[in-house]
mmCIF file of C-alpha atoms in Angstrom:
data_model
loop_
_atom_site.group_PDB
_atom_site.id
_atom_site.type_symbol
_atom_site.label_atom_id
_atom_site.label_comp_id
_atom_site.label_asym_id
_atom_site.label_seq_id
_atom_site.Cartn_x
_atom_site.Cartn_y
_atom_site.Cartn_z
ATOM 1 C CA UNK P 1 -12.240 -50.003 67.621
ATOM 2 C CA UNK P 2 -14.582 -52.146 69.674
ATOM 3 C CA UNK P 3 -13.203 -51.470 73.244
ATOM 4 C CA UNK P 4 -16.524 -52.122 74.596
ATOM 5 C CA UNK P 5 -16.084 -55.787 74.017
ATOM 6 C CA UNK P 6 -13.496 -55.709 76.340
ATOM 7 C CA UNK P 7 -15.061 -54.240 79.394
ATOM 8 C CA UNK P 8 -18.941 -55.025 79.504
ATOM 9 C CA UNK P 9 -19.508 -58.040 81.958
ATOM 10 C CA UNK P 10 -22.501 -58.946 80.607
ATOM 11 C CA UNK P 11 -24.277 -57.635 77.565
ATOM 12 C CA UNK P 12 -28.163 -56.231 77.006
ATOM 13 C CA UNK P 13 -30.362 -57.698 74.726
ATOM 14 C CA UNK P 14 -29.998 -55.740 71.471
ATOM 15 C CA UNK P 15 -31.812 -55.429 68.554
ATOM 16 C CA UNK P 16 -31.123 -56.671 65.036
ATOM 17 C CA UNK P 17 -29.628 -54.029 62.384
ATOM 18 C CA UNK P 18 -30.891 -54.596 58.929
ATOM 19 C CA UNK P 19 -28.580 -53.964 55.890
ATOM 20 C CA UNK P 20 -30.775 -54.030 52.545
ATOM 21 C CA UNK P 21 -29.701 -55.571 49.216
ATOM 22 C CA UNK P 22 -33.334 -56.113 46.722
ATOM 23 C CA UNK P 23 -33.738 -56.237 43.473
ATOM 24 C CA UNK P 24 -34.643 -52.880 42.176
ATOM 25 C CA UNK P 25 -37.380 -51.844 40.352
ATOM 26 C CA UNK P 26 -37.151 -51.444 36.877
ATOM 27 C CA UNK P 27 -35.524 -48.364 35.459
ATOM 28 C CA UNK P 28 -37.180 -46.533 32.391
ATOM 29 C CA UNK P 29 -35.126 -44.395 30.576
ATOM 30 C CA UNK P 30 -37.241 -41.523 30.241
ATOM 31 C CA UNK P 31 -37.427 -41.546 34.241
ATOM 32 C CA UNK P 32 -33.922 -42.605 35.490
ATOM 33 C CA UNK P 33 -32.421 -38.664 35.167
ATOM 34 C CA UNK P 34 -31.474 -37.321 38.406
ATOM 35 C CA UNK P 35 -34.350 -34.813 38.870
ATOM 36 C CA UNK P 36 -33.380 -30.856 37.328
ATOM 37 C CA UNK P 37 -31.059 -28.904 39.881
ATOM 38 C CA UNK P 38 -30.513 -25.182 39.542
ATOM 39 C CA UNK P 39 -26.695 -24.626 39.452
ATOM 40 C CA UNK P 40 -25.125 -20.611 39.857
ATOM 41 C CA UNK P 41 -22.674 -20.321 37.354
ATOM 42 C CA UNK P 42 -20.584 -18.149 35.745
ATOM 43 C CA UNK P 43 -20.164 -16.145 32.561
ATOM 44 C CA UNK P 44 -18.224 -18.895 31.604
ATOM 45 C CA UNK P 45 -19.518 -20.670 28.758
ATOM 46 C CA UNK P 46 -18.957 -24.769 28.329
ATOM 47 C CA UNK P 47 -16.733 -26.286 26.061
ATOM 48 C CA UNK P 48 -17.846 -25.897 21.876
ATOM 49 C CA UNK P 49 -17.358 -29.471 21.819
ATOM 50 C CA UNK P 50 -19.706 -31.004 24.633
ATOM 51 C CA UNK P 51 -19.587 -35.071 23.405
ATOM 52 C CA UNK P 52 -16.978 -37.008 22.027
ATOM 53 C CA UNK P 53 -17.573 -38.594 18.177
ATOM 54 C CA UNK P 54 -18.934 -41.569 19.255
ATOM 55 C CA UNK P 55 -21.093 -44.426 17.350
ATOM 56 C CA UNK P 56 -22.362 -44.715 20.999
ATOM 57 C CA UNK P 57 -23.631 -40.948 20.853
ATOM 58 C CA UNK P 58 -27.249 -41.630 19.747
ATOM 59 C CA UNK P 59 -27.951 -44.090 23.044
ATOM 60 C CA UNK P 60 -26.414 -41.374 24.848
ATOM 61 C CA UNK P 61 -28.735 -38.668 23.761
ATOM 62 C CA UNK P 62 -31.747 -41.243 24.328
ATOM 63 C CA UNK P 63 -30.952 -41.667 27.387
ATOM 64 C CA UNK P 64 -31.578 -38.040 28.507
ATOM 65 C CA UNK P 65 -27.942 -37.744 29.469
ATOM 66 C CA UNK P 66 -26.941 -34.432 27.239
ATOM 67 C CA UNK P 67 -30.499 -32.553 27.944
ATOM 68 C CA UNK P 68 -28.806 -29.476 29.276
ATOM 69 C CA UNK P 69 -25.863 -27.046 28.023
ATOM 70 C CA UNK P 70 -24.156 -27.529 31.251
ATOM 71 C CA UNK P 71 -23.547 -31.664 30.784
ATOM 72 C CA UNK P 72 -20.369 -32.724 29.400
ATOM 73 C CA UNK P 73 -19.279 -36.085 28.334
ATOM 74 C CA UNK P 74 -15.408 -36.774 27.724
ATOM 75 C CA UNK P 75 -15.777 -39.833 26.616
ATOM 76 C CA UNK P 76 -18.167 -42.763 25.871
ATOM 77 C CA UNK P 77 -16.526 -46.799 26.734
ATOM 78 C CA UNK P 78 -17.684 -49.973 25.488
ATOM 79 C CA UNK P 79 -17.345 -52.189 28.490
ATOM 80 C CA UNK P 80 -18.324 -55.183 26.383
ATOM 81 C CA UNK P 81 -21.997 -57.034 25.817
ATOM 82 C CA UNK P 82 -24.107 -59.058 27.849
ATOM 83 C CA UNK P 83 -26.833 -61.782 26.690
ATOM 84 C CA UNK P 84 -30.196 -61.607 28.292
ATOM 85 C CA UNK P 85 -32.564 -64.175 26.775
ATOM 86 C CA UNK P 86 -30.794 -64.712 23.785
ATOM 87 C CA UNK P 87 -30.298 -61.333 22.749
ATOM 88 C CA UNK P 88 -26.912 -59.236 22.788
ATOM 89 C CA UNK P 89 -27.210 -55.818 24.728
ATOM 90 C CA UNK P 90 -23.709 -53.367 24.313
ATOM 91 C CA UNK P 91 -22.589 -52.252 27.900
ATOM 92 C CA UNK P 92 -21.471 -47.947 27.980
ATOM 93 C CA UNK P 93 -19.892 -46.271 30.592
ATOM 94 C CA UNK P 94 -20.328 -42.766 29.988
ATOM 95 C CA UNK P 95 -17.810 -40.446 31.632
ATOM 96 C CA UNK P 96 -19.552 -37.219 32.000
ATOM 97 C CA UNK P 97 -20.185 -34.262 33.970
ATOM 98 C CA UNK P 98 -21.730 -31.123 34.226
ATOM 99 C CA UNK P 99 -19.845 -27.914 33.727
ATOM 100 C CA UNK P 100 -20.126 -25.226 36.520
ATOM 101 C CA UNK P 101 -17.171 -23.336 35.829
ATOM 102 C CA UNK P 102 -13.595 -23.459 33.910
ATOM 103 C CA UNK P 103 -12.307 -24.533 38.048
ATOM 104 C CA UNK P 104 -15.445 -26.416 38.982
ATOM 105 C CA UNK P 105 -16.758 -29.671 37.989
ATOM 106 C CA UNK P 106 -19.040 -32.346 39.323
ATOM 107 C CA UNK P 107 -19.122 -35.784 38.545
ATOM 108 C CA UNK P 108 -21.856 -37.172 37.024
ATOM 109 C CA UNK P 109 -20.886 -40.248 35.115
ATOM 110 C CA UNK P 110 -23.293 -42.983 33.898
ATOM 111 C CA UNK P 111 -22.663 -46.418 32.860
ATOM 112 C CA UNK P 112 -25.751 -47.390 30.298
ATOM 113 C CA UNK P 113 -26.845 -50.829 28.984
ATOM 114 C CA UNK P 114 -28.767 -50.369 25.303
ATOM 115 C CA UNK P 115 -29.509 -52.763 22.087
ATOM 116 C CA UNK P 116 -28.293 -52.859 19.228
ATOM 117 C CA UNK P 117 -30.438 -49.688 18.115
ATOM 118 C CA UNK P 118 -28.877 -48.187 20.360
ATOM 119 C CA UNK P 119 -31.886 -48.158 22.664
ATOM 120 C CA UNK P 120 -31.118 -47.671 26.693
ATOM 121 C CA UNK P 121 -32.379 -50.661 28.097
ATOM 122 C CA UNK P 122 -31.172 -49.754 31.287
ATOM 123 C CA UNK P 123 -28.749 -47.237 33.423
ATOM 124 C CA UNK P 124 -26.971 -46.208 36.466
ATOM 125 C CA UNK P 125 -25.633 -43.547 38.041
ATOM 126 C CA UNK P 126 -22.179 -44.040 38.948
ATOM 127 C CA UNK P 127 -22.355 -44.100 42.861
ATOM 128 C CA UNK P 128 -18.532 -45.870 43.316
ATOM 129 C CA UNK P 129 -18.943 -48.860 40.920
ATOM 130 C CA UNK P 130 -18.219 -49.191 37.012
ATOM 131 C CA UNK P 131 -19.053 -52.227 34.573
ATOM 132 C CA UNK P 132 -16.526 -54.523 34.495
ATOM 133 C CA UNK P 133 -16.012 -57.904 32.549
ATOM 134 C CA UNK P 134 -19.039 -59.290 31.257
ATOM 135 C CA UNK P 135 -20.012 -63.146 31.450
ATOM 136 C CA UNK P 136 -23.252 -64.015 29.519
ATOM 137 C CA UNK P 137 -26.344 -62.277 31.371
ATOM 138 C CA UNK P 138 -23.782 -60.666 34.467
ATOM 139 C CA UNK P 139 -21.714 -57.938 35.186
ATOM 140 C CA UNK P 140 -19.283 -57.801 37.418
ATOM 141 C CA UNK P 141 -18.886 -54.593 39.467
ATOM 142 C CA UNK P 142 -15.698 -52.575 39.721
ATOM 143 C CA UNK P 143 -15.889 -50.513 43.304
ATOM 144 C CA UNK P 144 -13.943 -47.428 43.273
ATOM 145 C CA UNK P 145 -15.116 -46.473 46.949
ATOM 146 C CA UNK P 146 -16.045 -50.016 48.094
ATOM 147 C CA UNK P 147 -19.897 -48.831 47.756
ATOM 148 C CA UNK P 148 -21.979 -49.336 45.033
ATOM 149 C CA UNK P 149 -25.692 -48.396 44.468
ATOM 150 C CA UNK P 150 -27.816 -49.897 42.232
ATOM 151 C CA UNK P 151 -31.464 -48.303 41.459
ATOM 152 C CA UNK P 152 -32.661 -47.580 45.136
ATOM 153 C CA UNK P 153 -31.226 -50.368 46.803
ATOM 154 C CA UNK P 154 -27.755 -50.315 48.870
ATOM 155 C CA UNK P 155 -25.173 -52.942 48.270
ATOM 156 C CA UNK P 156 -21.883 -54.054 48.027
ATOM 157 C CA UNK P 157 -21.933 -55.373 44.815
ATOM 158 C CA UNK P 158 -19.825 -58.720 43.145
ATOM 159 C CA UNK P 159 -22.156 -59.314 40.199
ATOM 160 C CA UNK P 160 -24.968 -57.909 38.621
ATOM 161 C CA UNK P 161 -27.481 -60.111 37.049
ATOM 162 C CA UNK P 162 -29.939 -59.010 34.366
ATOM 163 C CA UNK P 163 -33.353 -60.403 33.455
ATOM 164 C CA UNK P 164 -35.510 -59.118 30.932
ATOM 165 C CA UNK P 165 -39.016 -57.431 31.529
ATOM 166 C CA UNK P 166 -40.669 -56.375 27.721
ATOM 167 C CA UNK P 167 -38.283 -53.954 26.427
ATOM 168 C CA UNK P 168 -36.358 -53.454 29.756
ATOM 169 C CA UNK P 169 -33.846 -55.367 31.429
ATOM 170 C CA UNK P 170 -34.047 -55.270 35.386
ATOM 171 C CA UNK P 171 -31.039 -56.252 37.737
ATOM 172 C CA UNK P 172 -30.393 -57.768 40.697
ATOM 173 C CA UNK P 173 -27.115 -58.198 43.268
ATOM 174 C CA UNK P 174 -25.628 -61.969 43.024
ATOM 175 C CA UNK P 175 -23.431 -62.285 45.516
ATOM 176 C CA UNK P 176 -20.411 -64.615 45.750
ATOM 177 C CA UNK P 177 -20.381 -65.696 48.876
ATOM 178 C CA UNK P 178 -22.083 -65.676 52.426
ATOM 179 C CA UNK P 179 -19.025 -64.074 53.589
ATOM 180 C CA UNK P 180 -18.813 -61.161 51.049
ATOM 181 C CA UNK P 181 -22.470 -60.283 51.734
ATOM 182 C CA UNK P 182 -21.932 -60.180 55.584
ATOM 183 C CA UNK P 183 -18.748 -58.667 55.418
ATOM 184 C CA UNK P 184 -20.529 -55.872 53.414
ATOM 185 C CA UNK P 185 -23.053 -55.591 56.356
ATOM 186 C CA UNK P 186 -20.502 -55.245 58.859
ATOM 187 C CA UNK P 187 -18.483 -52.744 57.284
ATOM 188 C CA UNK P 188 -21.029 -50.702 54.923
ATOM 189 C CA UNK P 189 -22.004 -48.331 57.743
ATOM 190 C CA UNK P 190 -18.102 -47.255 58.100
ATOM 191 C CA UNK P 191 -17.861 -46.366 54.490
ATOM 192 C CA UNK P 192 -20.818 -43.981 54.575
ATOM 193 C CA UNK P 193 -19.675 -42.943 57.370
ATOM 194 C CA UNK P 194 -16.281 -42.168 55.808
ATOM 195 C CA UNK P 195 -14.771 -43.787 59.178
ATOM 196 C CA UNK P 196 -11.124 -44.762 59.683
ATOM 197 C CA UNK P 197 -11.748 -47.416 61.686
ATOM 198 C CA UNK P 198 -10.324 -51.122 59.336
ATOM 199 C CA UNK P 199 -12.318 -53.092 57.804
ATOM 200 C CA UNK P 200 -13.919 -56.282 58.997
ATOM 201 C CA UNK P 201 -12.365 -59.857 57.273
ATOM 202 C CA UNK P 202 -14.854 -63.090 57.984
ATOM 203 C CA UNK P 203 -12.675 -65.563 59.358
ATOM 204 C CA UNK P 204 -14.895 -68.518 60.480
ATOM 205 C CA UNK P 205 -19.118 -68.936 59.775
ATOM 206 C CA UNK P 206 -20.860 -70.940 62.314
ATOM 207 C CA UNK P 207 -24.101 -72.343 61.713
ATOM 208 C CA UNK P 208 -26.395 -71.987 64.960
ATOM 209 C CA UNK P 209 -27.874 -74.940 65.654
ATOM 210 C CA UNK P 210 -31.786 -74.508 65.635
ATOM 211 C CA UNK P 211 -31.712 -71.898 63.216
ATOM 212 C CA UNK P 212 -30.972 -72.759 59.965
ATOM 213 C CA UNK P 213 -30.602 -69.405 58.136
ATOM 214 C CA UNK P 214 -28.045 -67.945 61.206
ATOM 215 C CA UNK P 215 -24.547 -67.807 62.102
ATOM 216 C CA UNK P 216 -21.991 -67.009 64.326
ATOM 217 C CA UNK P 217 -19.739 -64.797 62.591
ATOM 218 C CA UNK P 218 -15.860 -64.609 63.708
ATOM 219 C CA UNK P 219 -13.912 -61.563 62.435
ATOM 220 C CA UNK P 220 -10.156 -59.962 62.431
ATOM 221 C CA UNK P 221 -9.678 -56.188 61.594
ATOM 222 C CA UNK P 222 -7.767 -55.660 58.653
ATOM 223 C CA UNK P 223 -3.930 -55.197 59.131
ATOM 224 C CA UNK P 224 -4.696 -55.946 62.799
ATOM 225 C CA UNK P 225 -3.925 -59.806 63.443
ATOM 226 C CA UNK P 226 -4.356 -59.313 67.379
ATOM 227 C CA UNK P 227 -8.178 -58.000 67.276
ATOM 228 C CA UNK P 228 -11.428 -59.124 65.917
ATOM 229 C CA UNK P 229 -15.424 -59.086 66.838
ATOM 230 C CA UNK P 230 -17.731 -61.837 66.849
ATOM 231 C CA UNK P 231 -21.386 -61.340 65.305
ATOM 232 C CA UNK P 232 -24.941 -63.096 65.817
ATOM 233 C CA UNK P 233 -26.255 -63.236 61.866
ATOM 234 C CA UNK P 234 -29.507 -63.815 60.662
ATOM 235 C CA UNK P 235 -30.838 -64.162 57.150
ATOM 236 C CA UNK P 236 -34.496 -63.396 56.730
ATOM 237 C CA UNK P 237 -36.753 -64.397 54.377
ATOM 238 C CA UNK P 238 -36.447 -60.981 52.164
ATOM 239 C CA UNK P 239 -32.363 -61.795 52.311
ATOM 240 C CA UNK P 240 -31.684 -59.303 54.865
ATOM 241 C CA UNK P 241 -28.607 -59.485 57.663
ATOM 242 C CA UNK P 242 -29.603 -58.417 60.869
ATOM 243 C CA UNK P 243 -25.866 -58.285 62.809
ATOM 244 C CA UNK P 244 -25.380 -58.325 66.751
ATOM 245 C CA UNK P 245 -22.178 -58.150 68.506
ATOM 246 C CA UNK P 246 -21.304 -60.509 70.832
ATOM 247 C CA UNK P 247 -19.443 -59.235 73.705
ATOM 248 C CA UNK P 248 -17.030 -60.908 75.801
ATOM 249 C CA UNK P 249 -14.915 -60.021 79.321
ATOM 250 C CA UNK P 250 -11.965 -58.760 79.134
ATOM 251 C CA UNK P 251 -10.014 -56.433 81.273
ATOM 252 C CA UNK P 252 -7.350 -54.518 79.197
ATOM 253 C CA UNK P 253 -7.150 -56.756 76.936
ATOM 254 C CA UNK P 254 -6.978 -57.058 72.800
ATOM 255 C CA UNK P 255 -8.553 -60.215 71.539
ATOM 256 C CA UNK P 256 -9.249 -61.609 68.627
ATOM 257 C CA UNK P 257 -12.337 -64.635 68.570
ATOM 258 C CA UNK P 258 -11.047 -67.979 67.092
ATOM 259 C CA UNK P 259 -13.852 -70.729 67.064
ATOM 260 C CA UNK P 260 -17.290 -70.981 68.058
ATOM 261 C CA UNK P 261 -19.872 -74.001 68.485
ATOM 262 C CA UNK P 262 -23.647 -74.225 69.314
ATOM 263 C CA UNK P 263 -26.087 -76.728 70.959
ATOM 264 C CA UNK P 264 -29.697 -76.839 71.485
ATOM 265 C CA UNK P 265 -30.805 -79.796 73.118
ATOM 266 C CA UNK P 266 -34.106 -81.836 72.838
ATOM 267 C CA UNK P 267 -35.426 -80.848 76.258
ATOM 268 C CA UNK P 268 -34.914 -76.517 75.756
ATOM 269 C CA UNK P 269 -35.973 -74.052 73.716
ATOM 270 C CA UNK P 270 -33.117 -72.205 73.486
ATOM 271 C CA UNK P 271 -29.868 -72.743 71.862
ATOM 272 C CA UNK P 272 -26.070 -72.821 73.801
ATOM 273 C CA UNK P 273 -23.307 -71.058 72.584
ATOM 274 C CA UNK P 274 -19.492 -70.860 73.358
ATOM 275 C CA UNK P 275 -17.002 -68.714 71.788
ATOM 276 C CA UNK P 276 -13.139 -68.642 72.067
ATOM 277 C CA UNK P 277 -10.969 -65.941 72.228
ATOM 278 C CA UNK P 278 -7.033 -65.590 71.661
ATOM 279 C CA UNK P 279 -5.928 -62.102 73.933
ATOM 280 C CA UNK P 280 -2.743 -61.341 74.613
ATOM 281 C CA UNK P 281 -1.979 -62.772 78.257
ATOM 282 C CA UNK P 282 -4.277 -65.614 77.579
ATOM 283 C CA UNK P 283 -7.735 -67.390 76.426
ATOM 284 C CA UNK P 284 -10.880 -67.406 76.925
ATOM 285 C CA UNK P 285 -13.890 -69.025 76.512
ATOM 286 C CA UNK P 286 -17.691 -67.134 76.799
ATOM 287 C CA UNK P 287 -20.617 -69.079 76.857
ATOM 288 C CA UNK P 288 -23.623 -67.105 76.645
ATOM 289 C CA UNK P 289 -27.348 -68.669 75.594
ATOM 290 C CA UNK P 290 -29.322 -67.625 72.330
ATOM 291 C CA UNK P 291 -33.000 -67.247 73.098
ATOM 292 C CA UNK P 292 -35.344 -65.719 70.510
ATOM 293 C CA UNK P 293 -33.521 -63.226 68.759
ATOM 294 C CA UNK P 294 -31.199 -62.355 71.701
ATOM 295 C CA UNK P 295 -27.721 -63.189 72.676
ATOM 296 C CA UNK P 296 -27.558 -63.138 76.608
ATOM 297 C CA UNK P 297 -24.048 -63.714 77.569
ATOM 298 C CA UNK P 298 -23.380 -66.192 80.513
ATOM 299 C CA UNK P 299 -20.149 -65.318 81.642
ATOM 300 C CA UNK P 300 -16.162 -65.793 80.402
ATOM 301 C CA UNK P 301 -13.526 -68.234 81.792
ATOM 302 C CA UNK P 302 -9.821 -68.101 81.886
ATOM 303 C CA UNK P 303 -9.038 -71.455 79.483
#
């Protein structure tokens, strides 16, 4: 947990962490294989039957997805279609894998967007997401491992939306919310982390007053009512969240932040901030000041 916010009398300046969500580049079929990796295996030969009967075979193949003896695929899914531009596009997810052994496996499942010639248009590897429902020109992302990656880009993932470039449909993240996309940059590190530490839940956005993309950010773990964080936000201009804790003082204490507020007056260049906390004995207000990019903590009163 954070323990550190309740100890440190008076915080550094820190510097902003950036958590990335762009819109990929777009994927050609005859380049979005994983690259060839040697594999030891045994005598063992695969199974006779290496692909289901499938009228979803052909995009398969096309795809580059059954260029070795070694891939398997149980079983091909229609997920449902999608309408880019006025034309219909069939949504696959392709559960396959690549034989090593009789006892040894590994994943490598695809989920593949082609035309009605059963063209790929576009494909994924399955990195803890699957296609889900489809509404007109999105997707919406099913997260097995609450981390989904899409081209080269990392992100947490609520819809995907496709556009069409020539004979190749590109996608982007579309969030649904300002607190689902900073929730994901709170918590994204812990899940590639594999960390047991809970989850973040946003609880309260405040805007900062002088800065129109920021905000103060109040949290609660999950399953843990009686502690929570509070976070300096920033949106940038390439949609980026930078994300800085804001520490208060605390001596053996769990807290959890309940409201915020900002001023920046006419006559300074740098914006006020309090921030109140519920702890178990009592609460607390911290005031600290916002100046540049920095959160410099003024100090923490007994309410």
């Amino acid at each position: 947990m954070r323990q550190a916010l309740l100890l440190v009398m008076l915080t550094d300046l820190l510097c902003l962490v950036g958590c990335v969500a762009r819109n990929p580049e777009p994927v050609e079929p005859s380049t979005a294989t994983t690259a060839p990796v040697e594999f030891e295996t045994t005598d063992e030969t695969p199974p006779a039957k290496r692909f289901p009967d499938s009228p979803f075979l052909s995009a398969v193949v096309r795809a580059g997805l059954l260029g070795h003896e070694w891939e398997v695929v149980d079983s091909i899914d229609l997920r449902g279609t999608i309408t880019v531009d006025e034309t219909p596009y069939l949504v696959l997810y392709v559960n396959r894998y690549l034989w090593l052994s009789s006892y040894n496996q590994r994943g490598g499942s695809y989920w593949l967007i082609c035309d009605a010639a059963m063209r790929p248009v576009w494909m994924n590897p399955d990195y803890g997401g699957s296609p889900g429902i489809c509404e007109g020109n999105t997707i919406q992302v099913n997260l097995t491992d609450k981390f989904f990656e899409l081209g080269n880009a990392d992100g947490n993932g609520d819809f995907l939306t496709f556009t069409r470039e020539g004979d190749h449909l590109t996608a982007s993240i579309d969030w649904k919310s300002d607190e689902t996309r900073i929730a994901h940059a709170l918590n994204w590190r812990k899940w590639r982390d594999d960390s047991h530490e809970p989850d973040e839940e946003v609880t309260k956005l405040v805007p900062v007053a002088g800065h129109p993309s920021w905000r103060i950010v109040l949290t609660v773990y999950a399953g843990i009512t009686h502690q929570g964080c509070a976070s300096l936000v920033d949106i940038n201009a390439d949609g980026e969240f930078g994300v800085r804790e804001i520490d208060g003082v605390f001596a053996d204490q769990t807290c959890v932040p309940t409201d915020a507020g900002t001023i920046r007056p006419l006559w300074c260049p740098y914006t006020f901030a309090w921030l109140d906390w519920n702890c178990r004995s009592a609460e607390y207000r911290t005031v600290g000041v916002i100046r540049g990019e920095n959160w410099i903590e003024l100090g923490t009163v007994s309410r």
